Tab-separated table of C-alpha atoms in Angstrom:
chain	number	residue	atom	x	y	z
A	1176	UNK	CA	0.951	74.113	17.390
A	1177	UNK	CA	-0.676	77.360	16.175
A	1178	UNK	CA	-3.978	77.089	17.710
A	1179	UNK	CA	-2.112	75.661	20.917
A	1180	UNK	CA	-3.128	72.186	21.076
A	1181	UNK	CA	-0.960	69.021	21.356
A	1182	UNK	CA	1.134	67.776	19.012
A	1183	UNK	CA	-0.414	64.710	17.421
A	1184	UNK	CA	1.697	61.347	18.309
A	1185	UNK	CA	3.389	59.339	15.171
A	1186	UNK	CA	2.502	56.168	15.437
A	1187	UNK	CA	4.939	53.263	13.229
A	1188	UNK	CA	2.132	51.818	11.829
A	1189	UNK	CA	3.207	47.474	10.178
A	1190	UNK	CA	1.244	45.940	7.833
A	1191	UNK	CA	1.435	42.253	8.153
A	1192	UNK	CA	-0.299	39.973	5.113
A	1193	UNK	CA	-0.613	35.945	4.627
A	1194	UNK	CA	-2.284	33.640	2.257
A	1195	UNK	CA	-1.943	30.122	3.077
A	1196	UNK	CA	-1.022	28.257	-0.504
A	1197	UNK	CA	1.027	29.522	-3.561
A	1198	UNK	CA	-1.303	29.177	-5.707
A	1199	UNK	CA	-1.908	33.319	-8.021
A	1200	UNK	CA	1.157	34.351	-5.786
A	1201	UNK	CA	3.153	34.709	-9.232
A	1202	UNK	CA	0.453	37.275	-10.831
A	1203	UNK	CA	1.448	40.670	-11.053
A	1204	UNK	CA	-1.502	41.432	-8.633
A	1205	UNK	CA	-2.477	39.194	-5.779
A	1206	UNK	CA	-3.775	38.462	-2.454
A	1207	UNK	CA	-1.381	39.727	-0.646
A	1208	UNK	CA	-0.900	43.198	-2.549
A	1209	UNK	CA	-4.631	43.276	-2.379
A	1210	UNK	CA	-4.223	42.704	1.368
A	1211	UNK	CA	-2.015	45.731	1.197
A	1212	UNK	CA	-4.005	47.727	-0.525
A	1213	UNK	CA	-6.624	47.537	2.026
A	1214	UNK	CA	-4.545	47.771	4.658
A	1215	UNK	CA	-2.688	51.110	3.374
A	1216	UNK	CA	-6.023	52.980	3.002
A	1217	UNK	CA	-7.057	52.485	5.937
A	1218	UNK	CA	-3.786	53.639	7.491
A	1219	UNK	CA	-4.198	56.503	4.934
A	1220	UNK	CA	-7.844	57.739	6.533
A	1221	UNK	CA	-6.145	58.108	10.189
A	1222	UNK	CA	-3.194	60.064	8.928
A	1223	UNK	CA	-5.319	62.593	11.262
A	1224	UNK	CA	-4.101	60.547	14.234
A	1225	UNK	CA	-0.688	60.295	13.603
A	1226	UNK	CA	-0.698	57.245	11.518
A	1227	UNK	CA	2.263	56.277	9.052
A	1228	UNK	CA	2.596	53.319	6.818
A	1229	UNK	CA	6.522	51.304	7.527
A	1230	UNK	CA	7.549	51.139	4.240
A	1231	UNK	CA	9.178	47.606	4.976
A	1232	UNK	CA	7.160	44.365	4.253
A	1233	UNK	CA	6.096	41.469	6.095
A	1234	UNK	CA	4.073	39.212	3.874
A	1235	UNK	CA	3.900	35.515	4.083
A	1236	UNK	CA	2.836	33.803	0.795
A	1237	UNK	CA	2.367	29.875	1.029
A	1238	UNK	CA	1.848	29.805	4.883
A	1239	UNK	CA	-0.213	28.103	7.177
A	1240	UNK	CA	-1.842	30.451	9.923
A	1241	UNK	CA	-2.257	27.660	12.290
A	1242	UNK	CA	1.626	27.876	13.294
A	1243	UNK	CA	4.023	30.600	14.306
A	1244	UNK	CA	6.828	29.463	12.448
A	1245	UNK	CA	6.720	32.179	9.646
A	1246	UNK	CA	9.568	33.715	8.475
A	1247	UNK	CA	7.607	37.583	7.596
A	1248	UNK	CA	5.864	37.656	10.920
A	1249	UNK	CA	9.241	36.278	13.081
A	1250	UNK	CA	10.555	39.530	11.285
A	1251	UNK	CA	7.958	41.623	12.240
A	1252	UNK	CA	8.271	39.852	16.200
A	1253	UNK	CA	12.084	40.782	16.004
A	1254	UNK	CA	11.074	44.602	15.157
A	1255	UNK	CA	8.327	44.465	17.332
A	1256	UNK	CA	10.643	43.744	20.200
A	1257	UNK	CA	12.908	46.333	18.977
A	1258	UNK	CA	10.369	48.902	19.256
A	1259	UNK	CA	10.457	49.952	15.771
A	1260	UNK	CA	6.340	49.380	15.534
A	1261	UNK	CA	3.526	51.497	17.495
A	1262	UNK	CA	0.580	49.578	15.116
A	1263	UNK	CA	-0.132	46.018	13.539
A	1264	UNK	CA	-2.570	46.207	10.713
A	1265	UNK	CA	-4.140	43.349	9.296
A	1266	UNK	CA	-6.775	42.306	6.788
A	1267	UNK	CA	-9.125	40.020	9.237
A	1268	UNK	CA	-7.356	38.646	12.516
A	1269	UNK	CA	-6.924	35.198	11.065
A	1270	UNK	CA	-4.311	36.346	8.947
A	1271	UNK	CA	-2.425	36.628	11.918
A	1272	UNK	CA	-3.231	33.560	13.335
A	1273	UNK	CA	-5.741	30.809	13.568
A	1274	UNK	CA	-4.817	29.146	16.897
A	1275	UNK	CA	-6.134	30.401	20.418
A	1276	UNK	CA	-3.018	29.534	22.194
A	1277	UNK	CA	-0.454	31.229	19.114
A	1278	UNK	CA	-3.019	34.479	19.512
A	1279	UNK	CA	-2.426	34.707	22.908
A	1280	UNK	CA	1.130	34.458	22.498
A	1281	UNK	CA	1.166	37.362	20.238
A	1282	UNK	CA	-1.282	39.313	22.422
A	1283	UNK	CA	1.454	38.831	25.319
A	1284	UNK	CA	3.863	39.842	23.002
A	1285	UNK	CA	1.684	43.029	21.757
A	1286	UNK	CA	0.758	44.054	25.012
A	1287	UNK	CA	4.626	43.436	26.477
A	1288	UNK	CA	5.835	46.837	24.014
A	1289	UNK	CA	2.798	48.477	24.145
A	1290	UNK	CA	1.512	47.961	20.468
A	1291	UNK	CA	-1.928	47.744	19.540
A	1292	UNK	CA	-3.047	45.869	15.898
A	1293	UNK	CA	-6.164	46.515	14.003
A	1294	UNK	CA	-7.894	44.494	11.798
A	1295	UNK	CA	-9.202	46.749	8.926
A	1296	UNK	CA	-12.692	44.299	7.917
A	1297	UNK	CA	-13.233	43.471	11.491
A	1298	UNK	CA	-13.551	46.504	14.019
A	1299	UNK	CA	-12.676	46.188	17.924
A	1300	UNK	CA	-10.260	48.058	20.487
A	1301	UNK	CA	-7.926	44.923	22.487
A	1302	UNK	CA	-7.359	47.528	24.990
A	1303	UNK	CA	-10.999	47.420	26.669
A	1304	UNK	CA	-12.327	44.209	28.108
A	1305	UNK	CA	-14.936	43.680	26.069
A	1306	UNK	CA	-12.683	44.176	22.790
A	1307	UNK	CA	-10.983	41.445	23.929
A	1308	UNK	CA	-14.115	39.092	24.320
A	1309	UNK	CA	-14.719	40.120	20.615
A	1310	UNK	CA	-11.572	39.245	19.983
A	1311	UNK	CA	-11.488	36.007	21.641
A	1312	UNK	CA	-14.773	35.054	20.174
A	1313	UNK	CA	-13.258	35.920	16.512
A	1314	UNK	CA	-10.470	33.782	16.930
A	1315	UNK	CA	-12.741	30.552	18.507
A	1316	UNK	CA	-14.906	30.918	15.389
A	1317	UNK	CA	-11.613	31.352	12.651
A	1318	UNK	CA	-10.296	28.447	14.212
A	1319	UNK	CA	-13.266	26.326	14.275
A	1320	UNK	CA	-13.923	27.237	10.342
A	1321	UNK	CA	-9.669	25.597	10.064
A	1322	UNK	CA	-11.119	22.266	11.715
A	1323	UNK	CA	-14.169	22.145	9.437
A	1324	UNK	CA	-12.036	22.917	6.222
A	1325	UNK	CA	-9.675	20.490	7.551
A	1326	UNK	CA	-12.282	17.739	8.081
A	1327	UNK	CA	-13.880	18.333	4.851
A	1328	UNK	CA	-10.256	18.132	3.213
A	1329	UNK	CA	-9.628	14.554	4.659
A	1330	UNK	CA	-13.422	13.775	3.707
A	1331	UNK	CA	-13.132	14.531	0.231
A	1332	UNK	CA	-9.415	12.593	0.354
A	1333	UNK	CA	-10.738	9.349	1.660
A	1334	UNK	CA	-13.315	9.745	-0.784
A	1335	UNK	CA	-11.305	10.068	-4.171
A	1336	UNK	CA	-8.659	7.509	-2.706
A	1337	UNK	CA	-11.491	5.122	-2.457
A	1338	UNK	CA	-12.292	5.861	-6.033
A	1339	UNK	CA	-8.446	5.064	-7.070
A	1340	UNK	CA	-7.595	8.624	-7.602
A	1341	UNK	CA	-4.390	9.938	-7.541
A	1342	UNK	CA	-4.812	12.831	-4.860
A	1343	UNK	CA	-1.231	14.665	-5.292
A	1344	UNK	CA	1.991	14.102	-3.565
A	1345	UNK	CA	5.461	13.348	-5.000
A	1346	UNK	CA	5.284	11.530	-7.910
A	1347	UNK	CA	5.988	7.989	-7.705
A	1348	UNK	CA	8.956	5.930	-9.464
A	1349	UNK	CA	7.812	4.815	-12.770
A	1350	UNK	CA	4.737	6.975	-13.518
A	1351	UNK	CA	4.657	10.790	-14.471
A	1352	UNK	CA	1.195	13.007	-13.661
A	1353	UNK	CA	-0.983	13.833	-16.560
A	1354	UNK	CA	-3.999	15.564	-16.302
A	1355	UNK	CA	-3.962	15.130	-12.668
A	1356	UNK	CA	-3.863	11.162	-13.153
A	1357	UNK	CA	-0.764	9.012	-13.239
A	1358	UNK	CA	0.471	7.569	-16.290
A	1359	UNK	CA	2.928	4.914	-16.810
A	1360	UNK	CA	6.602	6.253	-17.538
A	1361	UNK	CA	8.119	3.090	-19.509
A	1362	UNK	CA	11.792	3.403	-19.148
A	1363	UNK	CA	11.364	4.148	-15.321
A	1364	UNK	CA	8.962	1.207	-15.301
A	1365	UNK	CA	10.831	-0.976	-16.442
A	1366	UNK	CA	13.710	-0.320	-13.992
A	1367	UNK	CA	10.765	-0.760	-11.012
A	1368	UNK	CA	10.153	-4.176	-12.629
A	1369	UNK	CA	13.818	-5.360	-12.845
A	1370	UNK	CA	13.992	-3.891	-8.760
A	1371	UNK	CA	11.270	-6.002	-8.172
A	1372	UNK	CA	12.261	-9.304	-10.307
A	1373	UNK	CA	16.027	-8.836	-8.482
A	1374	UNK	CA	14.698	-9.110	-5.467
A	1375	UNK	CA	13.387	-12.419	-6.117
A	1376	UNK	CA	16.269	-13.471	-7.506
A	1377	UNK	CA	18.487	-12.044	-4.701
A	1378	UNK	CA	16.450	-12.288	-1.603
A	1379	UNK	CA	18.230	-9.756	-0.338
A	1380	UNK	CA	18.104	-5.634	0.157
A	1381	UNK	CA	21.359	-5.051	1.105
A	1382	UNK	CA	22.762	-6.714	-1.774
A	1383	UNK	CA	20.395	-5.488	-4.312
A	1384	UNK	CA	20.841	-1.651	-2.991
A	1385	UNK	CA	24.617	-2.402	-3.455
A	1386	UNK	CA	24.134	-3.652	-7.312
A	1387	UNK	CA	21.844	-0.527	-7.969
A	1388	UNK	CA	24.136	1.488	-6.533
A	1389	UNK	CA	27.047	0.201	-8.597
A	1390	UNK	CA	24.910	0.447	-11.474
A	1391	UNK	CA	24.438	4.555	-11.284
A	1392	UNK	CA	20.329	3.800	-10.878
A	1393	UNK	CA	18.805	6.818	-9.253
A	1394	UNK	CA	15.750	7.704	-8.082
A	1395	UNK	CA	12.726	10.216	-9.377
A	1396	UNK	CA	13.879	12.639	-7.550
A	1397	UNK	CA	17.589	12.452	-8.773
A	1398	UNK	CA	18.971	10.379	-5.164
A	1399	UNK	CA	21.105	7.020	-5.177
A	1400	UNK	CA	18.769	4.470	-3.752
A	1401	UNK	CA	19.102	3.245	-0.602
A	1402	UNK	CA	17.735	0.514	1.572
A	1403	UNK	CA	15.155	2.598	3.136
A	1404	UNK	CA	13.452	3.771	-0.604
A	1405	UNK	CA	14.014	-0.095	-1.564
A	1406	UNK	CA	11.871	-1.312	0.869
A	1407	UNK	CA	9.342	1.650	0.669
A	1408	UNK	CA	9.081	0.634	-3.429
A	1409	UNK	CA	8.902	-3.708	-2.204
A	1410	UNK	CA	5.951	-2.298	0.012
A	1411	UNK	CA	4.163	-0.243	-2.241
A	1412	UNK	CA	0.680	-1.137	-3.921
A	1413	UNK	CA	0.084	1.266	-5.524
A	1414	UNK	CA	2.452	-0.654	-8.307
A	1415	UNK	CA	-0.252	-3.376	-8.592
A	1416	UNK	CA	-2.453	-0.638	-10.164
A	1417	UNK	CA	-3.863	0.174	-6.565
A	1418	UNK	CA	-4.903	3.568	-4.135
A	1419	UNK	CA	-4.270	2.792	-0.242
A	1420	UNK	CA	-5.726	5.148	2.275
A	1421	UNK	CA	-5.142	4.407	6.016
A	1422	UNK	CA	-4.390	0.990	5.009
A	1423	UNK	CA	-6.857	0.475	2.834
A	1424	UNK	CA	-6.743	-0.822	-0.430
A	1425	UNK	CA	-8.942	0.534	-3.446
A	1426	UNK	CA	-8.448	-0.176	-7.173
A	1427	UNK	CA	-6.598	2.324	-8.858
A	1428	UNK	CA	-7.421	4.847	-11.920
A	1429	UNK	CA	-3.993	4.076	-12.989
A	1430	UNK	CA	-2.248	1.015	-14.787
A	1431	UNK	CA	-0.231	-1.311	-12.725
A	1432	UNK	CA	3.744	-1.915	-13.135
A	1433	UNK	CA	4.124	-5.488	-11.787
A	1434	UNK	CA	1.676	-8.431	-11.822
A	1435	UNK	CA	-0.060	-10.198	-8.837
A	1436	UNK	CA	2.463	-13.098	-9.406
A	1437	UNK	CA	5.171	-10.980	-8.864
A	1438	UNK	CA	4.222	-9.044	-6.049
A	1439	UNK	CA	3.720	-12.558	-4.189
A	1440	UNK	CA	7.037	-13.804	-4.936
A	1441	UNK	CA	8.820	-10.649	-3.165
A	1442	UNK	CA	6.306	-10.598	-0.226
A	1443	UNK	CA	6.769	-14.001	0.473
A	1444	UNK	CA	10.807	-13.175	0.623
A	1445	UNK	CA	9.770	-10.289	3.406
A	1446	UNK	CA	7.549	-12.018	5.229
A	1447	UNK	CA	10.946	-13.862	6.327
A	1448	UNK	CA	12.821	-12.074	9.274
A	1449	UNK	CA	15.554	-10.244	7.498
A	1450	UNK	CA	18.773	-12.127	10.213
A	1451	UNK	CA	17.378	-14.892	8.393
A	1452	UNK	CA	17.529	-13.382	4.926
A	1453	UNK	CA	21.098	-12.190	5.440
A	1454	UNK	CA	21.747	-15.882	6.824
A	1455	UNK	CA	20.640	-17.658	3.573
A	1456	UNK	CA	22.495	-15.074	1.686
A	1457	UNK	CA	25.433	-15.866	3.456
A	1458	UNK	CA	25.099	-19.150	3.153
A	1459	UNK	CA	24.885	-19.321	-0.881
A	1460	UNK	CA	28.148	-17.682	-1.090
A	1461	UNK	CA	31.464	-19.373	0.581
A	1462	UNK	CA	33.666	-16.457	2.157
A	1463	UNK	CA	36.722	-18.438	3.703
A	1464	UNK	CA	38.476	-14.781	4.851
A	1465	UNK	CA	34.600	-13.737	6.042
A	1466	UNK	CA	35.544	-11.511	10.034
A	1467	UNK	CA	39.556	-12.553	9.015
A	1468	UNK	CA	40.289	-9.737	6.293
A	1469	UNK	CA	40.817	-6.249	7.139
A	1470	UNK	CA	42.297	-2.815	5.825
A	1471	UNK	CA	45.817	-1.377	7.082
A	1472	UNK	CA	43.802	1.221	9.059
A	1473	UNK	CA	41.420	-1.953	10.910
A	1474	UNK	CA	38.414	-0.988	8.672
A	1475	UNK	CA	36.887	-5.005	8.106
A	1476	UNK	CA	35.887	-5.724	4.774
A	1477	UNK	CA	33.374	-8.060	4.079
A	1478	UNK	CA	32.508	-11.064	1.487
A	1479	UNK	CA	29.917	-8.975	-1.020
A	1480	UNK	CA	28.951	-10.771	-4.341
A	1481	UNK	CA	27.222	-9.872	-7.817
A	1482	UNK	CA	25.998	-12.070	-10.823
A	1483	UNK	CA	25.814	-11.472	-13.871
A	1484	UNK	CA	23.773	-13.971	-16.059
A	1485	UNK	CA	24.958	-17.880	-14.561
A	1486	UNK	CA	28.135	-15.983	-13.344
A	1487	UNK	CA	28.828	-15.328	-9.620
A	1488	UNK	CA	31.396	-13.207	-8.589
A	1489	UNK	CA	32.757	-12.394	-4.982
A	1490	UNK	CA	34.706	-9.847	-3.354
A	1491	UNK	CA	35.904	-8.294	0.180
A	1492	UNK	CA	34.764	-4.582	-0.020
A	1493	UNK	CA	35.805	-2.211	2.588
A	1494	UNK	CA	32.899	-0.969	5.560
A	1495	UNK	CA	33.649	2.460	4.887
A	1496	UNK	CA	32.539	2.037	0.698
A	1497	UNK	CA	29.493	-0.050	2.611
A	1498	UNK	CA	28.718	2.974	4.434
A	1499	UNK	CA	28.937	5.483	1.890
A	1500	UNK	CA	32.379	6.534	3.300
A	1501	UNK	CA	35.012	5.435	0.399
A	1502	UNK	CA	35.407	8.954	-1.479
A	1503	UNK	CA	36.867	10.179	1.780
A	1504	UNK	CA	40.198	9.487	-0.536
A	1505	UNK	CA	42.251	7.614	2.763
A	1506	UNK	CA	42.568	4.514	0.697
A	1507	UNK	CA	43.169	3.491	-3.031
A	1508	UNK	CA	41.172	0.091	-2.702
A	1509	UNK	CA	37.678	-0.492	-1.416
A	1510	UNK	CA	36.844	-3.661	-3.318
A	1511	UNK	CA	38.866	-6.483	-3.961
A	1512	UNK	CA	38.389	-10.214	-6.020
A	1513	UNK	CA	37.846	-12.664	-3.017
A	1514	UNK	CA	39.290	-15.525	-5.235
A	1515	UNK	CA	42.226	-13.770	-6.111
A	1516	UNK	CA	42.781	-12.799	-1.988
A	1517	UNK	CA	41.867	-16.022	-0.687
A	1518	UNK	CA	44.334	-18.007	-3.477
A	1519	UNK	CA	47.181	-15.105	-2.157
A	1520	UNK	CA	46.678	-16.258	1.468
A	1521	UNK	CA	46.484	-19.723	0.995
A	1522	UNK	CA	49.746	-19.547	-0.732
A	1523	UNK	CA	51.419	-17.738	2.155
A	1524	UNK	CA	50.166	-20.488	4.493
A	1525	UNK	CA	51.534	-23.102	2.618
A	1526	UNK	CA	54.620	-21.556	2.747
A	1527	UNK	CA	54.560	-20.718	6.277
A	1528	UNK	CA	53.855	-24.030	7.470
A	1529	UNK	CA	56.851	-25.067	5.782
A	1530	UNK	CA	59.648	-22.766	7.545
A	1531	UNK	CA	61.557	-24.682	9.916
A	1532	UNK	CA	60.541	-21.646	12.754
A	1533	UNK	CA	56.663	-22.681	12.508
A	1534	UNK	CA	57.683	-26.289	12.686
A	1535	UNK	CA	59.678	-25.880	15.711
A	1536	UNK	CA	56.773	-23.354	17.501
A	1537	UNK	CA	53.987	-26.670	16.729
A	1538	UNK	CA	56.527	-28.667	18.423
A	1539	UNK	CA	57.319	-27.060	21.432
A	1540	UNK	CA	53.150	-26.346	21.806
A	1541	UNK	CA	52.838	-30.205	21.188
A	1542	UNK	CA	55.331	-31.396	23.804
A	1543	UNK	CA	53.886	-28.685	26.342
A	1544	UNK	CA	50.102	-30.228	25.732
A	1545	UNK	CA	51.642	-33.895	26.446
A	1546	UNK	CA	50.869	-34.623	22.830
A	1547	UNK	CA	52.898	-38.009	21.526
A	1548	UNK	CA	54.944	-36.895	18.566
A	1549	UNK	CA	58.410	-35.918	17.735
A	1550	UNK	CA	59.688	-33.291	15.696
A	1551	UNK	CA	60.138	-35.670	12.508
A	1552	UNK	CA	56.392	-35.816	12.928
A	1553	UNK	CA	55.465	-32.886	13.232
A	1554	UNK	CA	57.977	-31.653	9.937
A	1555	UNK	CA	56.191	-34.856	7.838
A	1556	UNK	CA	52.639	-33.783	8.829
A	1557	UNK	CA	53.063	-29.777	7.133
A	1558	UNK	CA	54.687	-31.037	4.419
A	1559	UNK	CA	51.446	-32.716	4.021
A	1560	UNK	CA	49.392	-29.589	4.574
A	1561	UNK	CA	48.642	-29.153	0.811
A	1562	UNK	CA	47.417	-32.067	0.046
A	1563	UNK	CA	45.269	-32.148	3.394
A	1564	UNK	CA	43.320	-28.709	2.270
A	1565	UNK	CA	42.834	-29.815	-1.183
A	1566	UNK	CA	40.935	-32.681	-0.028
A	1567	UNK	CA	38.979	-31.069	2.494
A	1568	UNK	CA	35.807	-29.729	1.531
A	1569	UNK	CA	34.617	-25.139	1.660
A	1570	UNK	CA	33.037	-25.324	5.227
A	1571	UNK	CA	35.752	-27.230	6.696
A	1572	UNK	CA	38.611	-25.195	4.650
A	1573	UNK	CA	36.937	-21.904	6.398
A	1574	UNK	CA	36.965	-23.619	9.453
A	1575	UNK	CA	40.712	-24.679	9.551
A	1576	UNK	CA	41.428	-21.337	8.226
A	1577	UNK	CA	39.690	-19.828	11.348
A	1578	UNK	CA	42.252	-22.441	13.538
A	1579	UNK	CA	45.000	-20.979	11.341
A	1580	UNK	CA	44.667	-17.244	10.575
A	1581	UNK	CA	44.635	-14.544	13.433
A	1582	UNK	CA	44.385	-11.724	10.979
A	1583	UNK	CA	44.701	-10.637	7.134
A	1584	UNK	CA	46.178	-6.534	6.351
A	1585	UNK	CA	45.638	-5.588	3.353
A	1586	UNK	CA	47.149	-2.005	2.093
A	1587	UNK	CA	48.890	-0.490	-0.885
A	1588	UNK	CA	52.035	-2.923	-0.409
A	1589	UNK	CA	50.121	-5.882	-0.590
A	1590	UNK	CA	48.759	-8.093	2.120
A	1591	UNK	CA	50.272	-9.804	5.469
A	1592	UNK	CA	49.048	-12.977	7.112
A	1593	UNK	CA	49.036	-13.064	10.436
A	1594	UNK	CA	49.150	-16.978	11.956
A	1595	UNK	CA	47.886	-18.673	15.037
A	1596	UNK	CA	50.791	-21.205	16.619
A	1597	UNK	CA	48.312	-22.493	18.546
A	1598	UNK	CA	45.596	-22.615	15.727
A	1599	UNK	CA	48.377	-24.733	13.692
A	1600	UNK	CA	49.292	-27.108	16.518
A	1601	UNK	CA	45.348	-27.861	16.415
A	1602	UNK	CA	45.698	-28.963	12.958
A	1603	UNK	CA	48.645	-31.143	12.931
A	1604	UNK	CA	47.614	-32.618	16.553
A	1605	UNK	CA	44.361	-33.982	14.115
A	1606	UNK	CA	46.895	-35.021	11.493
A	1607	UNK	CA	48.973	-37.140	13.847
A	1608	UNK	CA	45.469	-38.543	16.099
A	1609	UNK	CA	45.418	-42.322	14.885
A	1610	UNK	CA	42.302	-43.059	11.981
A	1611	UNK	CA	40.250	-45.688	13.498
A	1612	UNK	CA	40.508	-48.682	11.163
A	1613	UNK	CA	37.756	-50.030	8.397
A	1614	UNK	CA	36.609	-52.810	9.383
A	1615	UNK	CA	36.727	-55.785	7.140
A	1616	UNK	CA	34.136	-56.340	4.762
């Protein structure tokens, strides 16, 4: 220097900004460029100490100050550590933060690559002690004024809920939001009521989430429905025309979807332990093949059903189209007509039993179990095999085809019936046991 003095330092100077909702970011001019604003003039008045404004940004619009996890100040932490900043300049201090324990984290931080930050409406040095007192004392009082506002928030939120408000949120199946208040979207209503009415008529999740699914319904938000958004709907009173808070129920500004009636009807169905839901379910529809049937690759398939009007029908559908895993493309066939399976294997064990190499296997498991017959018996009882299972009645069919069948394949060639010897010999050993006789009348 000319009149021989130091050189004055440059010091990086970053100017950091938040505001903590959305709301006016989209004007041309808004909090945080009036943030800015403030912040550049004051870097502008100590150009005289070596001050000079980073021409990169690190604003935060729609942020909560009472958490670190910001992506504009993470940036300016990464070039903070890099020791591309000398100065932090802020607005007020709880832009930066409003938590104790996240300011002292960033004071750590600060201190850790020797850079100082300034608040421009709120004057104090953090490198004396009692700068740091004022600081400390700052920060208790920004973050006791976020617990008040927080407190009055849920005040004033219990309070509209318990006058039936609708207080925000996403918007719920079946209604749309005007004027702040909900209002009754028919053609989604109407698919809320037939959920609910299904259910009745089901008594089951599983199966109604399947028939939805089938069906292309989708949620509000554009999703498939699933079991979890079934139940959360089932649950949900705010379809009876009512606003819950913390359990509480409150009569709602808005109209309901379903009736009283209704509602009953499916929350009697819940109240019942689902293993016992799924029981009943599986009791209403026969499944002779039901733990039997599986695909060439050992994925089970299971006995699924639908009805349409008085109509029932029933099919074996693969796990992996159960679990959302049948457009992996492996296999052609995820669902196939239980009647038409069940009549295919029943055919193939009619003709089984008839082949002189089952009739000898029975035989030689009959005469190794002590059993009194001959092979002339054992031939004359599976010939009588078909009319034995047409007189026998669903539960005991399933249960001789349990004694019969070891496994079912199904793949693109067709299907392949795996027997039991033993399973067989069972069944004709009950043919040949001697009826006990009527007595006379």
């Amino acid at each position: 220097m000319r009149d021989g003095t130091a050189p004055v330092r440059r010091l990086r100077c970053a100017i950091y900004t938040r505001k903590s909702s959305e709301e006016g970011l989209d004007m041309e001019f808004n909090s945080l460029d009036a943030q800015r604003e403030s912040c550049e003039a004051y870097i502008a008045s100590q150009r005289a100490e070596g001050w000079v404004c980073m021409r990169e940004r690190y604003d935060d619009g729609g942020y909560s100050g009472g958490s670190l996890e910001r992506p504009g100040l993470k940036a300016l932490l990464e070039d903070v550590e890099a020791g591309l900043v000398d100065v932090i300049v802020v607005y007020k201090i709880d832009r930066l933060s409003r938590s104790l324990m996240d300011f002292a984290k960033l004071v750590e931080a600060f201190d850790r690559n020797d850079v100082t930050f300034v608040s421009v409406t709120q004057a104090f040095n953090t490198t004396t002690s009692m700068g740091r007192l004022t600081l400390n004392i700052l920060l208790s009082f920004a973050q006791f004024e976020r617990e008040v506002t927080g407190e009055r928030i849920r005040d004033k939120f219990a309070a509209s809920r318990a006058k039936g408000m609708w207080m925000g949120g996403f918007v719920p199946w079946g209604y749309d939001v005007v004027d702040r208040k909900l209002v009754i979207n028919e053609a989604e209503a109407e698919q809320v009521r037939n959920v609910f009415e299904r259910f009745v008529r089901l008594g089951s999740a599983t199966l109604l989430t399947r028939e939805l699914v089938a069906k292309g319904v989708l949620t509000k938000r554009g999703k498939p429905i699933d079991k979890g958004f079934l139940y959360k709907l089932l649950r949900n009173r705010l379809y009876l025309g009512e606003a819950v808070h913390k359990g509480t129920s409150y009569p709602g500004e808005h109209q309901a979807i379903i009736d009283q009636r209704l509602w009953d009807a499916v929350h009697a169905i819940l109240k019942e332990s689902p293993r016992q839901r799924a029981a009943n379910t599986r009791a209403q529809v026969p499944a002779l093949l039901k733990g039997l049937i599986f695909t060439d690759r050992g994925i089970a398939m299971t006995p699924t059903f639908t009805r349409k009007g008085q109509r029932l029908y029933r099919y074996y559908t693969s796990m992996d189209a159960i679990r959302n895993r049948a457009c992996e493309g492996r296999e052609a066939f995820v669902r196939l007509n239980a009647g038409v399976v069940e009549g295919a294997v029943i055919q193939q064990i009619r003709k089984l039993v008839r082949t002189p190499e089952i009739a000898a296997k029975v035989a030689v498991v009959l005469q190794d179990c002590d059993s009194v017959s001959n092979d002339n018996d054992v031939v004359t009882a599976l010939s009588d095999f078909d009319s034995l299972w047409a007189s026998l009645f669903p539960a005991e069919q399933a249960r001789i085809a349990r004694l019969l069948i070891d496994r079912v394949i199904v793949s693109q060639q067709g299907l392949t019936v795996d027997m039991r010897t033993d399973g067989l010999s069972s069944v004709v050993r009950e043919m040949l046991a001697p009826r006990p006789k009527e007595k006379a009348a």
